[in-house]
mmCIF file of C-alpha atoms in Angstrom:
data_model
loop_
_atom_site.group_PDB
_atom_site.id
_atom_site.type_symbol
_atom_site.label_atom_id
_atom_site.label_comp_id
_atom_site.label_asym_id
_atom_site.label_seq_id
_atom_site.Cartn_x
_atom_site.Cartn_y
_atom_site.Cartn_z
ATOM 1 C CA MET P 1 3.123 18.453 10.818
ATOM 2 C CA ALA P 2 -0.593 19.234 10.894
ATOM 3 C CA ILE P 3 -2.565 19.908 7.706
ATOM 4 C CA SER P 4 -3.960 23.396 8.278
ATOM 5 C CA THR P 5 -6.837 24.379 5.987
ATOM 6 C CA GLY P 6 -7.131 28.062 6.738
ATOM 7 C CA GLY P 7 -8.884 28.361 10.071
ATOM 8 C CA PRO P 8 -12.545 28.205 11.091
ATOM 9 C CA GLN P 9 -13.741 30.577 8.359
ATOM 10 C CA LEU P 10 -13.367 27.837 5.731
ATOM 11 C CA ARG P 11 -15.126 24.479 5.869
ATOM 12 C CA THR P 12 -12.818 21.601 4.964
ATOM 13 C CA ALA P 13 -13.661 18.938 2.381
ATOM 14 C CA VAL P 14 -11.513 15.836 1.880
ATOM 15 C CA VAL P 15 -11.749 14.222 -1.551
ATOM 16 C CA THR P 16 -10.213 10.806 -2.194
ATOM 17 C CA GLY P 17 -9.238 9.759 -5.705
ATOM 18 C CA ALA P 18 -8.650 13.430 -6.515
ATOM 19 C CA SER P 19 -5.768 13.038 -8.986
ATOM 20 C CA GLY P 20 -8.050 12.791 -12.017
ATOM 21 C CA GLY P 21 -11.508 12.182 -13.416
ATOM 22 C CA ILE P 22 -14.479 12.609 -11.092
ATOM 23 C CA GLY P 23 -12.267 13.156 -8.037
ATOM 24 C CA ALA P 24 -10.345 16.054 -9.579
ATOM 25 C CA ALA P 25 -13.526 17.629 -10.952
ATOM 26 C CA THR P 26 -15.165 17.336 -7.530
ATOM 27 C CA ALA P 27 -12.199 18.931 -5.785
ATOM 28 C CA ARG P 28 -12.331 21.863 -8.201
ATOM 29 C CA GLU P 29 -16.078 22.286 -7.783
ATOM 30 C CA LEU P 30 -15.970 22.176 -3.975
ATOM 31 C CA ALA P 31 -13.177 24.746 -3.992
ATOM 32 C CA ARG P 32 -15.360 26.997 -6.166
ATOM 33 C CA ALA P 33 -18.129 26.501 -3.608
ATOM 34 C CA GLY P 34 -15.864 27.928 -0.911
ATOM 35 C CA PHE P 35 -14.435 24.817 0.725
ATOM 36 C CA ALA P 36 -10.798 24.369 1.664
ATOM 37 C CA VAL P 37 -10.160 21.140 -0.231
ATOM 38 C CA VAL P 38 -7.735 18.417 0.813
ATOM 39 C CA LEU P 39 -6.978 16.300 -2.240
ATOM 40 C CA THR P 40 -5.836 12.718 -1.706
ATOM 41 C CA ALA P 41 -4.725 9.990 -4.121
ATOM 42 C CA ARG P 42 -1.613 7.911 -4.726
ATOM 43 C CA ARG P 43 -0.136 10.023 -7.555
ATOM 44 C CA ALA P 44 1.516 12.995 -5.871
ATOM 45 C CA GLU P 45 2.456 14.818 -9.087
ATOM 46 C CA ARG P 46 -1.088 14.659 -10.441
ATOM 47 C CA LEU P 47 -2.458 15.879 -7.121
ATOM 48 C CA GLU P 48 -0.129 18.853 -7.095
ATOM 49 C CA SER P 49 -1.171 19.732 -10.637
ATOM 50 C CA VAL P 50 -4.872 19.742 -9.697
ATOM 51 C CA ALA P 51 -4.111 21.746 -6.544
ATOM 52 C CA LYS P 52 -2.258 24.363 -8.622
ATOM 53 C CA GLU P 53 -5.265 24.700 -10.908
ATOM 54 C CA ILE P 54 -7.523 25.278 -7.911
ATOM 55 C CA ARG P 55 -5.186 27.858 -6.414
ATOM 56 C CA ALA P 56 -4.948 29.639 -9.774
ATOM 57 C CA GLU P 57 -8.735 30.097 -9.609
ATOM 58 C CA GLY P 58 -8.412 31.583 -6.126
ATOM 59 C CA GLY P 59 -9.366 28.445 -4.220
ATOM 60 C CA THR P 60 -7.720 26.722 -1.266
ATOM 61 C CA ALA P 61 -6.213 23.293 -1.947
ATOM 62 C CA HIS P 62 -3.877 20.965 -0.075
ATOM 63 C CA PRO P 63 -2.575 17.857 -1.894
ATOM 64 C CA TYR P 64 -1.740 14.797 0.205
ATOM 65 C CA ALA P 65 -0.453 11.555 -1.325
ATOM 66 C CA LEU P 66 -2.451 8.701 0.191
ATOM 67 C CA ASP P 67 -3.265 5.077 -0.582
ATOM 68 C CA VAL P 68 -6.710 4.499 0.946
ATOM 69 C CA THR P 69 -6.040 0.754 1.156
ATOM 70 C CA ASP P 70 -3.134 1.333 3.592
ATOM 71 C CA PRO P 71 -4.670 1.527 7.090
ATOM 72 C CA GLU P 72 -1.569 2.970 8.762
ATOM 73 C CA ALA P 73 -1.270 5.697 6.131
ATOM 74 C CA VAL P 74 -4.967 6.546 6.505
ATOM 75 C CA THR P 75 -4.614 6.807 10.286
ATOM 76 C CA ALA P 76 -1.574 9.058 9.954
ATOM 77 C CA PHE P 77 -3.445 11.294 7.502
ATOM 78 C CA ALA P 78 -6.427 11.639 9.839
ATOM 79 C CA GLU P 79 -4.158 12.521 12.755
ATOM 80 C CA ARG P 80 -2.527 15.331 10.743
ATOM 81 C CA LEU P 81 -5.808 16.825 9.549
ATOM 82 C CA GLU P 82 -6.970 19.650 11.802
ATOM 83 C CA ARG P 83 -10.646 19.507 10.887
ATOM 84 C CA CYS P 84 -13.097 17.999 8.433
ATOM 85 C CA GLU P 85 -16.689 18.892 7.612
ATOM 86 C CA VAL P 86 -17.109 16.943 4.360
ATOM 87 C CA LEU P 87 -15.615 13.663 3.167
ATOM 88 C CA VAL P 88 -16.139 12.599 -0.446
ATOM 89 C CA ASN P 89 -15.136 8.975 -1.064
ATOM 90 C CA ILE P 90 -14.359 8.729 -4.773
ATOM 91 C CA ALA P 91 -11.269 6.480 -4.867
ATOM 92 C CA GLY P 92 -12.287 3.278 -6.627
ATOM 93 C CA GLY P 93 -12.405 1.721 -10.042
ATOM 94 C CA ALA P 94 -13.067 -1.373 -12.113
ATOM 95 C CA PHE P 95 -10.413 -3.872 -13.158
ATOM 96 C CA GLY P 96 -11.081 -6.521 -15.787
ATOM 97 C CA VAL P 97 -14.168 -7.577 -17.752
ATOM 98 C CA GLU P 98 -13.820 -11.348 -17.584
ATOM 99 C CA GLU P 99 -16.887 -13.407 -16.768
ATOM 100 C CA ILE P 100 -16.970 -15.211 -13.429
ATOM 101 C CA ALA P 101 -15.725 -18.510 -14.850
ATOM 102 C CA GLN P 102 -12.491 -16.834 -16.017
ATOM 103 C CA ALA P 103 -12.188 -13.915 -13.585
ATOM 104 C CA ASP P 104 -8.971 -13.323 -11.668
ATOM 105 C CA PRO P 105 -9.731 -13.323 -7.925
ATOM 106 C CA GLY P 106 -6.937 -10.770 -7.579
ATOM 107 C CA ASP P 107 -8.960 -8.293 -9.625
ATOM 108 C CA TRP P 108 -11.992 -8.855 -7.429
ATOM 109 C CA ARG P 109 -9.849 -8.438 -4.303
ATOM 110 C CA HIS P 110 -8.354 -5.208 -5.621
ATOM 111 C CA MET P 111 -11.778 -3.780 -6.440
ATOM 112 C CA TYR P 112 -13.110 -4.676 -2.998
ATOM 113 C CA GLU P 113 -10.080 -3.235 -1.226
ATOM 114 C CA VAL P 114 -10.281 0.114 -3.034
ATOM 115 C CA ASN P 115 -14.033 0.598 -3.427
ATOM 116 C CA VAL P 116 -15.163 -0.823 -0.075
ATOM 117 C CA LEU P 117 -12.334 -1.185 2.428
ATOM 118 C CA GLY P 118 -10.678 2.060 1.326
ATOM 119 C CA THR P 119 -13.963 3.909 1.788
ATOM 120 C CA LEU P 120 -14.471 2.211 5.144
ATOM 121 C CA GLN P 121 -11.004 3.050 6.442
ATOM 122 C CA VAL P 122 -11.072 6.723 5.471
ATOM 123 C CA THR P 123 -14.605 7.149 6.803
ATOM 124 C CA GLN P 124 -13.726 5.495 10.115
ATOM 125 C CA ALA P 125 -10.604 7.596 10.507
ATOM 126 C CA LEU P 126 -12.381 10.907 9.836
ATOM 127 C CA MET P 127 -15.680 10.173 11.635
ATOM 128 C CA PRO P 128 -14.601 11.807 14.921
ATOM 129 C CA LYS P 129 -13.726 15.059 13.143
ATOM 130 C CA LEU P 130 -16.858 14.965 10.992
ATOM 131 C CA VAL P 131 -19.091 14.542 14.033
ATOM 132 C CA ALA P 132 -17.118 17.063 16.090
ATOM 133 C CA SER P 133 -17.725 19.666 13.367
ATOM 134 C CA GLY P 134 -21.378 19.666 14.357
ATOM 135 C CA ASP P 135 -22.456 19.420 10.724
ATOM 136 C CA GLY P 136 -20.564 16.665 8.924
ATOM 137 C CA THR P 137 -21.299 15.020 5.581
ATOM 138 C CA VAL P 138 -19.982 11.753 4.149
ATOM 139 C CA VAL P 139 -20.432 11.168 0.424
ATOM 140 C CA VAL P 140 -20.008 7.677 -1.026
ATOM 141 C CA LEU P 141 -19.675 7.427 -4.796
ATOM 142 C CA SER P 142 -21.179 4.105 -5.806
ATOM 143 C CA SER P 143 -22.578 3.263 -9.252
ATOM 144 C CA THR P 144 -25.683 2.059 -11.022
ATOM 145 C CA ALA P 145 -23.701 -1.195 -11.054
ATOM 146 C CA SER P 146 -24.468 -1.313 -7.322
ATOM 147 C CA PHE P 147 -28.042 -2.308 -8.196
ATOM 148 C CA THR P 148 -27.803 -4.014 -11.608
ATOM 149 C CA CYS P 149 -25.610 -6.979 -12.490
ATOM 150 C CA TYR P 150 -24.301 -7.575 -15.993
ATOM 151 C CA GLU P 151 -22.045 -10.063 -17.761
ATOM 152 C CA GLY P 152 -18.387 -9.373 -17.168
ATOM 153 C CA GLY P 153 -19.150 -6.942 -14.368
ATOM 154 C CA GLY P 154 -19.537 -9.297 -11.420
ATOM 155 C CA GLY P 155 -16.532 -8.093 -9.444
ATOM 156 C CA TYR P 156 -17.282 -4.411 -9.967
ATOM 157 C CA SER P 157 -20.976 -4.827 -9.168
ATOM 158 C CA ALA P 158 -20.086 -6.755 -6.019
ATOM 159 C CA ALA P 159 -17.675 -4.041 -4.884
ATOM 160 C CA LYS P 160 -20.053 -1.187 -5.635
ATOM 161 C CA HIS P 161 -22.891 -3.035 -3.923
ATOM 162 C CA GLY P 162 -20.588 -3.199 -0.915
ATOM 163 C CA ALA P 163 -20.132 0.582 -1.095
ATOM 164 C CA HIS P 164 -23.911 0.996 -1.320
ATOM 165 C CA VAL P 165 -24.433 -1.190 1.748
ATOM 166 C CA LEU P 166 -21.748 0.756 3.626
ATOM 167 C CA ALA P 167 -23.562 4.040 2.956
ATOM 168 C CA GLU P 168 -26.998 2.695 3.873
ATOM 169 C CA THR P 169 -25.774 1.076 7.076
ATOM 170 C CA LEU P 170 -23.761 4.111 8.179
ATOM 171 C CA ARG P 171 -26.825 6.302 7.714
ATOM 172 C CA LEU P 172 -28.771 4.052 10.080
ATOM 173 C CA GLU P 173 -25.974 3.919 12.641
ATOM 174 C CA ALA P 174 -25.339 7.680 12.546
ATOM 175 C CA CYS P 175 -28.985 8.614 13.008
ATOM 176 C CA GLY P 176 -29.212 11.221 15.771
ATOM 177 C CA GLN P 177 -25.658 12.450 15.231
ATOM 178 C CA PRO P 178 -24.787 15.638 13.308
ATOM 179 C CA LEU P 179 -23.761 13.623 10.263
ATOM 180 C CA ARG P 180 -25.355 13.229 6.831
ATOM 181 C CA VAL P 181 -24.589 10.228 4.623
ATOM 182 C CA VAL P 182 -25.060 10.796 0.894
ATOM 183 C CA GLU P 183 -24.749 8.189 -1.837
ATOM 184 C CA ILE P 184 -24.361 9.211 -5.478
ATOM 185 C CA ALA P 185 -24.676 6.448 -8.071
ATOM 186 C CA PRO P 186 -23.686 7.475 -11.614
ATOM 187 C CA GLY P 187 -24.291 5.441 -14.730
ATOM 188 C CA MET P 188 -22.168 5.872 -17.853
ATOM 189 C CA VAL P 189 -19.487 8.509 -17.197
ATOM 190 C CA HIS P 190 -16.848 9.182 -19.840
ATOM 191 C CA THR P 191 -13.571 9.920 -18.073
ATOM 192 C CA GLU P 192 -10.014 9.588 -19.321
ATOM 193 C CA GLU P 193 -9.073 6.539 -17.251
ATOM 194 C CA PHE P 194 -12.022 4.469 -15.980
ATOM 195 C CA SER P 195 -12.569 2.224 -19.012
ATOM 196 C CA LEU P 196 -8.887 2.328 -19.921
ATOM 197 C CA ASN P 197 -8.022 0.800 -16.542
ATOM 198 C CA ARG P 198 -10.849 -1.686 -16.839
ATOM 199 C CA TYR P 199 -9.615 -2.873 -20.230
ATOM 200 C CA ARG P 200 -5.997 -2.969 -19.032
ATOM 201 C CA GLY P 201 -4.822 -0.138 -21.269
ATOM 202 C CA ASP P 202 -6.572 -1.299 -24.469
ATOM 203 C CA THR P 203 -7.544 2.075 -25.949
ATOM 204 C CA SER P 204 -9.737 0.697 -28.738
ATOM 205 C CA ARG P 205 -11.889 -1.366 -26.366
ATOM 206 C CA ALA P 206 -12.115 1.504 -23.895
ATOM 207 C CA ASP P 207 -13.214 3.928 -26.604
ATOM 208 C CA ALA P 208 -15.832 1.466 -27.868
ATOM 209 C CA VAL P 209 -17.721 1.739 -24.569
ATOM 210 C CA TYR P 210 -18.736 5.312 -25.434
ATOM 211 C CA ALA P 211 -18.818 5.032 -29.241
ATOM 212 C CA GLY P 212 -21.924 6.608 -30.732
ATOM 213 C CA VAL P 213 -23.412 7.566 -27.359
ATOM 214 C CA PRO P 214 -24.771 11.124 -27.639
ATOM 215 C CA GLY P 215 -23.770 12.917 -24.473
ATOM 216 C CA PRO P 216 -22.509 10.445 -21.877
ATOM 217 C CA LEU P 217 -22.037 11.942 -18.452
ATOM 218 C CA VAL P 218 -18.667 13.573 -17.812
ATOM 219 C CA ALA P 219 -16.760 14.080 -14.582
ATOM 220 C CA GLN P 220 -18.089 17.621 -14.154
ATOM 221 C CA ASP P 221 -21.683 16.352 -14.143
ATOM 222 C CA VAL P 222 -20.960 14.161 -11.132
ATOM 223 C CA ALA P 223 -18.950 16.916 -9.449
ATOM 224 C CA ASP P 224 -21.946 19.242 -9.802
ATOM 225 C CA ALA P 225 -24.152 16.636 -8.128
ATOM 226 C CA VAL P 226 -21.720 16.219 -5.229
ATOM 227 C CA ALA P 227 -21.464 19.972 -4.673
ATOM 228 C CA TRP P 228 -25.245 20.318 -4.805
ATOM 229 C CA ALA P 229 -25.818 17.495 -2.309
ATOM 230 C CA VAL P 230 -23.320 18.740 0.276
ATOM 231 C CA SER P 231 -24.560 22.325 -0.002
ATOM 232 C CA ARG P 232 -28.177 21.543 0.929
ATOM 233 C CA PRO P 233 -29.357 22.928 4.279
ATOM 234 C CA SER P 234 -27.927 20.788 7.057
ATOM 235 C CA HIS P 235 -31.314 19.222 7.890
ATOM 236 C CA VAL P 236 -31.646 17.904 4.309
ATOM 237 C CA ASN P 237 -30.020 14.559 3.488
ATOM 238 C CA ILE P 238 -29.832 13.338 -0.100
ATOM 239 C CA ASP P 239 -29.915 9.641 0.710
ATOM 240 C CA LEU P 240 -29.404 8.311 -2.812
ATOM 241 C CA LEU P 241 -29.021 10.159 -6.096
ATOM 242 C CA VAL P 242 -28.961 7.987 -9.232
ATOM 243 C CA MET P 243 -27.798 9.814 -12.348
ATOM 244 C CA ARG P 244 -27.454 8.619 -15.925
ATOM 245 C CA PRO P 245 -27.061 10.273 -19.317
ATOM 246 C CA ARG P 246 -30.336 10.655 -21.205
ATOM 247 C CA ALA P 247 -29.026 8.108 -23.718
ATOM 248 C CA GLN P 248 -28.809 5.405 -21.025
ATOM 249 C CA ALA P 249 -32.172 4.145 -19.815
ATOM 250 C CA ALA P 250 -30.661 1.196 -17.952
ATOM 251 C CA GLN P 251 -27.409 -0.732 -17.684
ATOM 252 C CA HIS P 252 -28.157 -2.651 -20.904
ATOM 253 C CA LYS P 253 -30.268 -0.012 -22.655
ATOM 254 C CA VAL P 254 -28.052 2.603 -24.295
ATOM 255 C CA HIS P 255 -28.952 4.638 -27.356
ATOM 256 C CA ARG P 256 -26.146 4.902 -29.924
ATOM 257 C CA THR P 257 -26.192 6.909 -33.130
ATOM 258 C CA THR P 258 -23.755 4.580 -34.875
#
């Protein structure tokens, strides 16, 4: 059965990782901007909850349970989708904080599969529809970790650097086609799950990441940036937008009040 998003009067935006955090906030914001939003992530119940919130605000939302690391599932999703003008690749994450000498290669593999290969597979699958729209946009959510290494962050930095390279290379290869490639690289963003997943459910260590930081970014800040970038006139491409909270001057330079 095809995923119908309401006909040609509504532009369609696909958001991966839309069951929570930045992905859910982005789906809500794009719906407010007038897009028919297709929300994808693995957790079907969470997706449906976000979709209900969007519909309650008068927006158009279609939840679709999808694991971006499963190539067959991604292909099947793309075949069911009638159209796509915007793809926002948010599915990702960090797992573990061990230094390289002690790091679990499985964690590194998982981060690469989700952050890089997942983004690659969804982008490949939807490229024909994005180009056929005559005005397509691909957004890749990377991180300031894409450009700055730090102790205990080797696997995440490597994966996000891979996402950065994917975006830069795609922009070169798509030059001359009706396709924009946008990369948004946030710094410290306080969401309900990112650090909790990274610290394997250790709430105290996850909370310590943001302790005393006056005004870390939140998911809505990044969602606003995504909506702004994709709503620029079609001849304007926001190649790379780096965003941090005022309290974070660099990866290792964070102002804390306590």
